[in-house]
PDB file of C-alpha atoms in Angstrom:
ATOM      1  CA  ASN A   4      62.214 -98.705  85.357  1.00 73.00           C
ATOM      2  CA  ALA A   5      65.200 -97.750  83.200  1.00 81.00           C
ATOM      3  CA  GLY A   6      63.525 -94.787  81.426  1.00 94.00           C
ATOM      4  CA  VAL A   7      65.183 -94.096  78.077  1.00 96.00           C
ATOM      5  CA  THR A   8      68.238 -96.130  77.134  1.00 97.00           C
ATOM      6  CA  GLN A   9      70.530 -95.775  74.139  1.00 97.00           C
ATOM      7  CA  THR A  10      73.057 -98.108  72.564  1.00 97.00           C
ATOM      8  CA  PRO A  11      75.883 -97.822  71.852  1.00 97.00           C
ATOM      9  CA  LYS A  12      77.339 -95.134  74.136  1.00 96.00           C
ATOM     10  CA  PHE A  13      80.295 -94.412  71.872  1.00 96.00           C
ATOM     11  CA  ARG A  14      81.142 -95.222  68.284  1.00 96.00           C
ATOM     12  CA  VAL A  15      83.813 -94.286  65.777  1.00 97.00           C
ATOM     13  CA  LEU A  16      82.982 -94.671  62.107  1.00 97.00           C
ATOM     14  CA  LYS A  17      84.907 -94.107  58.938  1.00 97.00           C
ATOM     15  CA  THR A  18      83.414 -91.950  56.213  1.00 97.00           C
ATOM     16  CA  GLY A  19      80.954 -93.965  54.163  1.00 97.00           C
ATOM     17  CA  GLN A  20      80.240 -96.604  56.811  1.00 97.00           C
ATOM     18  CA  SER A  21      76.749 -97.219  58.078  1.00 96.00           C
ATOM     19  CA  MET A  22      75.362 -97.805  61.539  1.00 96.00           C
ATOM     20  CA  THR A  23      72.158 -97.902  63.549  1.00 97.00           C
ATOM     21  CA  LEU A  24      71.579 -96.257  66.908  1.00 98.00           C
ATOM     22  CA  LEU A  25      69.016 -97.931  69.114  1.00 97.00           C
ATOM     23  CA  CYS A  26      66.719 -96.153  71.549  1.00 98.00           C
ATOM     24  CA  ALA A  27      64.420 -97.977  73.942  1.00 98.00           C
ATOM     25  CA  GLN A  28      61.920 -96.612  76.472  1.00 97.00           C
ATOM     26  CA  ASP A  29      59.929 -98.472  79.100  1.00 96.00           C
ATOM     27  CA  MET A  30      57.468 -95.698  80.003  1.00 93.00           C
ATOM     28  CA  ASN A  31      54.866 -96.642  77.356  1.00 93.00           C
ATOM     29  CA  HIS A  32      55.267 -93.235  75.720  1.00 92.00           C
ATOM     30  CA  GLU A  33      53.684 -92.628  72.343  1.00 91.00           C
ATOM     31  CA  TYR A  34      56.075 -89.945  71.139  1.00 91.00           C
ATOM     32  CA  MET A  35      59.764 -90.464  70.490  1.00 94.00           C
ATOM     33  CA  TYR A  36      62.423 -88.125  69.117  1.00 94.00           C
ATOM     34  CA  TRP A  37      66.005 -88.106  67.867  1.00 97.00           C
ATOM     35  CA  TYR A  38      68.162 -85.025  68.422  1.00 97.00           C
ATOM     36  CA  ARG A  39      71.743 -84.162  67.719  1.00 97.00           C
ATOM     37  CA  GLN A  40      73.742 -81.893  70.014  1.00 96.00           C
ATOM     38  CA  ASP A  41      76.638 -79.870  68.679  1.00 94.00           C
ATOM     39  CA  PRO A  42      78.754 -77.301  70.538  1.00 88.00           C
ATOM     40  CA  GLY A  43      77.176 -73.865  70.486  1.00 84.00           C
ATOM     41  CA  MET A  44      74.066 -75.099  68.652  1.00 86.00           C
ATOM     42  CA  GLY A  45      71.872 -76.602  71.328  1.00 88.00           C
ATOM     43  CA  LEU A  46      69.784 -79.637  70.393  1.00 94.00           C
ATOM     44  CA  ARG A  47      68.297 -79.984  66.941  1.00 94.00           C
ATOM     45  CA  LEU A  48      65.478 -82.354  66.034  1.00 93.00           C
ATOM     46  CA  ILE A  49      66.383 -84.945  63.396  1.00 96.00           C
ATOM     47  CA  HIS A  50      63.264 -87.133  63.193  1.00 95.00           C
ATOM     48  CA  TYR A  51      60.360 -87.924  65.433  1.00 92.00           C
ATOM     49  CA  SER A  52      57.539 -90.434  65.777  1.00 92.00           C
ATOM     50  CA  VAL A  53      54.027 -90.005  67.159  1.00 89.00           C
ATOM     51  CA  GLY A  54      53.336 -93.717  67.371  1.00 90.00           C
ATOM     52  CA  GLU A  55      54.290 -97.221  66.325  1.00 93.00           C
ATOM     53  CA  GLY A  56      54.771 -97.418  62.568  1.00 93.00           C
ATOM     54  CA  THR A  57      54.906 -93.639  62.043  1.00 92.00           C
ATOM     55  CA  THR A  58      57.883 -91.341  61.543  1.00 94.00           C
ATOM     56  CA  ALA A  59      58.330 -87.750  60.422  1.00 92.00           C
ATOM     57  CA  LYS A  60      61.152 -85.359  59.574  1.00 93.00           C
ATOM     58  CA  GLY A  61      62.455 -82.768  61.988  1.00 91.00           C
ATOM     59  CA  GLU A  62      64.737 -79.800  61.383  1.00 90.00           C
ATOM     60  CA  VAL A  63      67.863 -81.635  60.189  1.00 95.00           C
ATOM     61  CA  PRO A  64      66.780 -84.982  58.646  1.00 96.00           C
ATOM     62  CA  ASP A  65      69.221 -85.216  55.727  1.00 96.00           C
ATOM     63  CA  GLY A  66      71.537 -88.209  55.897  1.00 96.00           C
ATOM     64  CA  TYR A  67      69.440 -90.022  58.499  1.00 97.00           C
ATOM     65  CA  ASN A  68      66.619 -92.540  58.428  1.00 97.00           C
ATOM     66  CA  VAL A  69      64.458 -93.837  61.257  1.00 97.00           C
ATOM     67  CA  SER A  70      62.077 -96.655  62.019  1.00 97.00           C
ATOM     68  CA  ARG A  71      59.545 -97.302  64.775  1.00 97.00           C
ATOM     69  CA  LEU A  72      58.507-100.933  64.371  1.00 95.00           C
ATOM     70  CA  LYS A  73      57.717-101.350  68.054  1.00 96.00           C
ATOM     71  CA  LYS A  74      56.266 -98.739  70.389  1.00 95.00           C
ATOM     72  CA  GLN A  75      59.170 -98.969  72.792  1.00 97.00           C
ATOM     73  CA  ASN A  76      61.963 -98.720  70.204  1.00 97.00           C
ATOM     74  CA  PHE A  77      63.090 -95.952  67.883  1.00 98.00           C
ATOM     75  CA  LEU A  78      66.034 -96.601  65.566  1.00 98.00           C
ATOM     76  CA  LEU A  79      68.220 -93.975  63.904  1.00 98.00           C
ATOM     77  CA  GLY A  80      70.226 -95.057  60.867  1.00 97.00           C
ATOM     78  CA  LEU A  81      73.139 -93.475  59.079  1.00 96.00           C
ATOM     79  CA  GLU A  82      73.464 -95.045  55.642  1.00 92.00           C
ATOM     80  CA  SER A  83      76.733 -93.394  54.613  1.00 96.00           C
ATOM     81  CA  ALA A  84      78.371 -91.538  57.471  1.00 96.00           C
ATOM     82  CA  ALA A  85      80.013 -88.165  56.868  1.00 97.00           C
ATOM     83  CA  PRO A  86      82.332 -86.148  59.151  1.00 97.00           C
ATOM     84  CA  SER A  87      79.537 -83.552  59.480  1.00 96.00           C
ATOM     85  CA  GLN A  88      77.558 -86.200  61.376  1.00 97.00           C
ATOM     86  CA  THR A  89      80.092 -86.229  64.199  1.00 97.00           C
ATOM     87  CA  SER A  90      77.915 -85.294  67.140  1.00 97.00           C
ATOM     88  CA  VAL A  91      76.242 -86.471  70.318  1.00 97.00           C
ATOM     89  CA  TYR A  92      72.882 -88.062  69.573  1.00 98.00           C
ATOM     90  CA  PHE A  93      70.045 -88.035  72.070  1.00 98.00           C
ATOM     91  CA  CYS A  94      66.830 -89.943  71.996  1.00 97.00           C
ATOM     92  CA  ALA A  95      63.819 -88.663  73.919  1.00 95.00           C
ATOM     93  CA  SER A  96      60.254 -89.721  74.581  1.00 94.00           C
ATOM     94  CA  SER A  97      57.109 -88.048  75.847  1.00 91.00           C
ATOM     95  CA  ASP A  98      53.604 -88.957  76.936  1.00 85.00           C
ATOM     96  CA  GLN A  99      50.825 -87.769  74.610  1.00 72.00           C
ATOM     97  CA  ARG A 100      48.464 -87.399  77.554  1.00 63.00           C
ATOM     98  CA  ARG A 101      50.583 -84.631  79.005  1.00 59.00           C
ATOM     99  CA  SER A 102      52.083 -81.651  77.290  1.00 59.00           C
ATOM    100  CA  SER A 103      54.910 -82.983  75.178  1.00 60.00           C
ATOM    101  CA  TYR A 104      57.181 -80.127  76.176  1.00 76.00           C
ATOM    102  CA  GLU A 105      58.184 -82.556  78.913  1.00 86.00           C
ATOM    103  CA  GLN A 106      60.528 -84.912  77.164  1.00 91.00           C
ATOM    104  CA  TYR A 107      62.603 -87.622  78.798  1.00 93.00           C
ATOM    105  CA  PHE A 108      66.084 -87.968  77.366  1.00 96.00           C
ATOM    106  CA  GLY A 109      68.451 -90.893  77.153  1.00 97.00           C
ATOM    107  CA  PRO A 110      72.148 -90.650  78.111  1.00 96.00           C
ATOM    108  CA  GLY A 111      73.310 -90.037  74.543  1.00 97.00           C
ATOM    109  CA  THR A 112      75.552 -91.671  71.955  1.00 97.00           C
ATOM    110  CA  ARG A 113      78.813 -89.955  71.089  1.00 97.00           C
ATOM    111  CA  LEU A 114      79.574 -90.580  67.413  1.00 97.00           C
ATOM    112  CA  THR A 115      82.799 -89.644  65.678  1.00 97.00           C
ATOM    113  CA  VAL A 116      83.118 -89.947  61.906  1.00 97.00           C
ATOM    114  CA  THR A 117      86.679 -89.809  60.592  1.00 96.00           C
TER     115      THR A 117
ATOM    116  CA  GLN B  25      61.657 -66.727  63.575  1.00 60.00           C
ATOM    117  CA  GLN B  26      61.734 -70.083  65.299  1.00 68.00           C
ATOM    118  CA  GLN B  27      64.997 -69.381  67.081  1.00 88.00           C
ATOM    119  CA  VAL B  28      65.468 -69.045  70.789  1.00 94.00           C
ATOM    120  CA  LYS B  29      68.444 -66.872  71.690  1.00 96.00           C
ATOM    121  CA  GLN B  30      70.191 -67.669  74.965  1.00 96.00           C
ATOM    122  CA  SER B  31      72.824 -65.776  76.931  1.00 96.00           C
ATOM    123  CA  PRO B  32      75.366 -65.867  78.389  1.00 96.00           C
ATOM    124  CA  GLN B  33      77.266 -68.756  76.832  1.00 95.00           C
ATOM    125  CA  SER B  34      79.015 -69.417  80.138  1.00 96.00           C
ATOM    126  CA  LEU B  35      78.628 -68.175  83.672  1.00 97.00           C
ATOM    127  CA  ILE B  36      80.732 -68.394  86.814  1.00 98.00           C
ATOM    128  CA  VAL B  37      79.014 -67.734  90.127  1.00 98.00           C
ATOM    129  CA  GLN B  38      80.205 -67.975  93.704  1.00 98.00           C
ATOM    130  CA  LYS B  39      78.481 -70.387  96.046  1.00 97.00           C
ATOM    131  CA  GLY B  40      75.443 -68.708  97.543  1.00 97.00           C
ATOM    132  CA  GLY B  41      75.120 -66.230  94.698  1.00 98.00           C
ATOM    133  CA  ILE B  42      72.341 -65.793  92.147  1.00 98.00           C
ATOM    134  CA  SER B  43      72.724 -67.272  88.672  1.00 98.00           C
ATOM    135  CA  ILE B  44      70.733 -65.592  85.908  1.00 98.00           C
ATOM    136  CA  ILE B  45      70.327 -66.957  82.386  1.00 98.00           C
ATOM    137  CA  ASN B  46      68.342 -65.091  79.755  1.00 98.00           C
ATOM    138  CA  CYS B  47      66.454 -66.180  76.651  1.00 98.00           C
ATOM    139  CA  ALA B  48      64.545 -64.334  73.945  1.00 97.00           C
ATOM    140  CA  TYR B  49      62.202 -65.509  71.210  1.00 96.00           C
ATOM    141  CA  GLU B  50      60.290 -64.088  68.260  1.00 92.00           C
ATOM    142  CA  ASN B  51      57.520 -66.549  67.418  1.00 88.00           C
ATOM    143  CA  THR B  52      54.315 -65.831  69.342  1.00 87.00           C
ATOM    144  CA  ALA B  53      53.040 -69.330  68.545  1.00 86.00           C
ATOM    145  CA  PHE B  54      55.205 -70.805  71.298  1.00 89.00           C
ATOM    146  CA  ASP B  55      52.969 -72.093  74.081  1.00 86.00           C
ATOM    147  CA  TYR B  56      55.333 -73.391  76.742  1.00 91.00           C
ATOM    148  CA  PHE B  57      58.795 -72.362  77.868  1.00 94.00           C
ATOM    149  CA  PRO B  58      60.704 -75.130  79.655  1.00 94.00           C
ATOM    150  CA  TRP B  59      64.222 -75.131  81.029  1.00 97.00           C
ATOM    151  CA  TYR B  60      66.370 -78.219  80.859  1.00 97.00           C
ATOM    152  CA  GLN B  61      69.421 -79.054  82.972  1.00 98.00           C
ATOM    153  CA  GLN B  62      72.212 -81.240  81.635  1.00 97.00           C
ATOM    154  CA  PHE B  63      75.081 -82.706  83.630  1.00 96.00           C
ATOM    155  CA  PRO B  64      78.254 -83.908  81.835  1.00 93.00           C
ATOM    156  CA  GLY B  65      77.733 -87.262  80.152  1.00 91.00           C
ATOM    157  CA  LYS B  66      73.988 -87.223  80.743  1.00 94.00           C
ATOM    158  CA  GLY B  67      70.941 -86.319  78.741  1.00 95.00           C
ATOM    159  CA  PRO B  68      69.016 -83.099  79.440  1.00 96.00           C
ATOM    160  CA  ALA B  69      66.331 -83.282  82.116  1.00 95.00           C
ATOM    161  CA  LEU B  70      63.338 -81.011  82.568  1.00 94.00           C
ATOM    162  CA  LEU B  71      63.947 -78.536  85.383  1.00 96.00           C
ATOM    163  CA  ILE B  72      61.009 -76.143  85.330  1.00 94.00           C
ATOM    164  CA  ALA B  73      58.539 -74.768  82.781  1.00 93.00           C
ATOM    165  CA  ILE B  74      56.181 -71.826  82.411  1.00 93.00           C
ATOM    166  CA  ARG B  75      53.164 -70.948  80.301  1.00 90.00           C
ATOM    167  CA  PRO B  76      53.087 -67.531  78.554  1.00 89.00           C
ATOM    168  CA  ASP B  77      50.079 -66.375  80.592  1.00 91.00           C
ATOM    169  CA  VAL B  78      52.110 -66.527  83.819  1.00 92.00           C
ATOM    170  CA  SER B  79      54.769 -63.947  84.736  1.00 94.00           C
ATOM    171  CA  GLU B  80      56.697 -65.992  87.258  1.00 96.00           C
ATOM    172  CA  LYS B  81      57.009 -69.579  88.442  1.00 96.00           C
ATOM    173  CA  LYS B  82      59.070 -70.719  91.378  1.00 96.00           C
ATOM    174  CA  GLU B  83      60.164 -74.215  92.350  1.00 96.00           C
ATOM    175  CA  GLY B  84      62.533 -74.300  95.270  1.00 97.00           C
ATOM    176  CA  ARG B  85      65.615 -72.260  94.409  1.00 97.00           C
ATOM    177  CA  PHE B  86      64.695 -72.071  90.716  1.00 98.00           C
ATOM    178  CA  THR B  87      62.496 -69.291  89.333  1.00 97.00           C
ATOM    179  CA  ILE B  88      61.405 -68.495  85.790  1.00 96.00           C
ATOM    180  CA  SER B  89      60.540 -64.884  85.053  1.00 96.00           C
ATOM    181  CA  PHE B  90      58.516 -64.325  81.896  1.00 96.00           C
ATOM    182  CA  ASN B  91      57.986 -61.038  80.045  1.00 95.00           C
ATOM    183  CA  LYS B  92      55.459 -61.656  77.285  1.00 93.00           C
ATOM    184  CA  SER B  93      55.560 -58.140  75.821  1.00 94.00           C
ATOM    185  CA  ALA B  94      59.344 -58.214  75.536  1.00 95.00           C
ATOM    186  CA  LYS B  95      59.341 -61.869  74.406  1.00 95.00           C
ATOM    187  CA  GLN B  96      61.956 -62.699  76.991  1.00 96.00           C
ATOM    188  CA  PHE B  97      62.237 -65.176  79.815  1.00 97.00           C
ATOM    189  CA  SER B  98      64.934 -65.939  82.309  1.00 98.00           C
ATOM    190  CA  LEU B  99      66.021 -68.552  84.835  1.00 98.00           C
ATOM    191  CA  HIS B 100      67.142 -67.436  88.270  1.00 98.00           C
ATOM    192  CA  ILE B 101      68.952 -69.857  90.549  1.00 98.00           C
ATOM    193  CA  MET B 102      68.998 -68.533  94.084  1.00 98.00           C
ATOM    194  CA  ASP B 103      71.647 -69.576  96.618  1.00 98.00           C
ATOM    195  CA  SER B 104      73.607 -71.303  93.848  1.00 98.00           C
ATOM    196  CA  GLN B 105      75.427 -74.475  94.900  1.00 97.00           C
ATOM    197  CA  PRO B 106      78.351 -76.387  93.360  1.00 97.00           C
ATOM    198  CA  GLY B 107      75.876 -79.181  92.581  1.00 97.00           C
ATOM    199  CA  ASP B 108      74.049 -76.768  90.259  1.00 98.00           C
ATOM    200  CA  SER B 109      77.084 -76.707  87.955  1.00 98.00           C
ATOM    201  CA  ALA B 110      75.696 -77.944  84.647  1.00 97.00           C
ATOM    202  CA  THR B 111      74.616 -76.767  81.226  1.00 96.00           C
ATOM    203  CA  TYR B 112      71.213 -75.110  81.129  1.00 98.00           C
ATOM    204  CA  PHE B 113      69.057 -74.955  78.023  1.00 97.00           C
ATOM    205  CA  CYS B 114      66.020 -72.796  77.606  1.00 97.00           C
ATOM    206  CA  ALA B 115      63.456 -74.022  75.117  1.00 95.00           C
ATOM    207  CA  ALA B 116      60.189 -73.041  73.550  1.00 93.00           C
ATOM    208  CA  SER B 117      57.422 -75.411  72.589  1.00 89.00           C
ATOM    209  CA  MET B 118      54.991 -75.185  69.707  1.00 83.00           C
ATOM    210  CA  ARG B 119      52.639 -77.498  67.848  1.00 77.00           C
ATOM    211  CA  TYR B 120      54.435 -79.329  65.057  1.00 69.00           C
ATOM    212  CA  GLY B 121      53.053 -81.556  62.368  1.00 65.00           C
ATOM    213  CA  GLY B 122      49.606 -81.384  63.961  1.00 64.00           C
ATOM    214  CA  ALA B 123      50.273 -84.207  66.400  1.00 66.00           C
ATOM    215  CA  THR B 124      53.031 -83.273  68.765  1.00 71.00           C
ATOM    216  CA  ASN B 125      54.905 -80.341  70.226  1.00 76.00           C
ATOM    217  CA  LYS B 126      58.272 -79.282  68.909  1.00 82.00           C
ATOM    218  CA  LEU B 127      60.940 -78.044  71.244  1.00 89.00           C
ATOM    219  CA  ILE B 128      63.231 -75.300  69.974  1.00 91.00           C
ATOM    220  CA  PHE B 129      66.300 -75.192  72.187  1.00 94.00           C
ATOM    221  CA  GLY B 130      68.581 -72.316  72.992  1.00 95.00           C
ATOM    222  CA  THR B 131      72.309 -72.812  72.563  1.00 95.00           C
ATOM    223  CA  GLY B 132      72.957 -73.535  76.234  1.00 95.00           C
ATOM    224  CA  THR B 133      74.700 -71.865  79.172  1.00 97.00           C
ATOM    225  CA  LEU B 134      77.518 -73.609  80.992  1.00 96.00           C
ATOM    226  CA  LEU B 135      77.193 -72.707  84.666  1.00 98.00           C
ATOM    227  CA  ALA B 136      80.063 -73.194  87.091  1.00 98.00           C
ATOM    228  CA  VAL B 137      79.400 -72.539  90.766  1.00 98.00           C
ATOM    229  CA  GLN B 138      82.618 -72.061  92.668  1.00 96.00           C
ATOM    230  CA  PRO B 139      82.806 -73.226  96.294  1.00 92.00           C
TER     231      PRO B 139
END
């Protein structure tokens, strides 16, 4: 039982490049989330999903797209990376049968955009 | 109005001492107040949580104190140990989009427990 896994762990992009971050969970959770963590700003919700085939915007969705084609996977895409997207990205999941204040986080992806 | 304000930004405590981290909120729609613990290079992990109709919750050395009228809550770590050195985030949960709960995180407190 690996919990929530994220790939890659680190990535350096040049401005304008694109990439996809992959999140996978093996807990059969319905809800999945993408956050970004910046110094002094806590974690901010980018996008979330309440089930396979559904996605919705969070607090800071601009510049990002997501897809949830399979229940266990949640992909975060950057179409044209900008230096402002330099951050640590965390994926999380939660069980709809319990209060979804309890979220399980992956280890994070550290992204640098130069 | 959806912010959660957390203080201090960093905290140094001697081994065996009490660590206290404070948070304040404005939105009365929040229905759960969890604390998350994050070690370097890891994702946050739920530590303890409290509902707004409870004034205190204790789990081992960790206690949440909740003051509904003042809209404040705090984490107390008793007998602090070097292994408690981590970043602590308070959060507040509210319904979002009709289907799930949204977590609003504080800005984090970096705790260092000196041996």
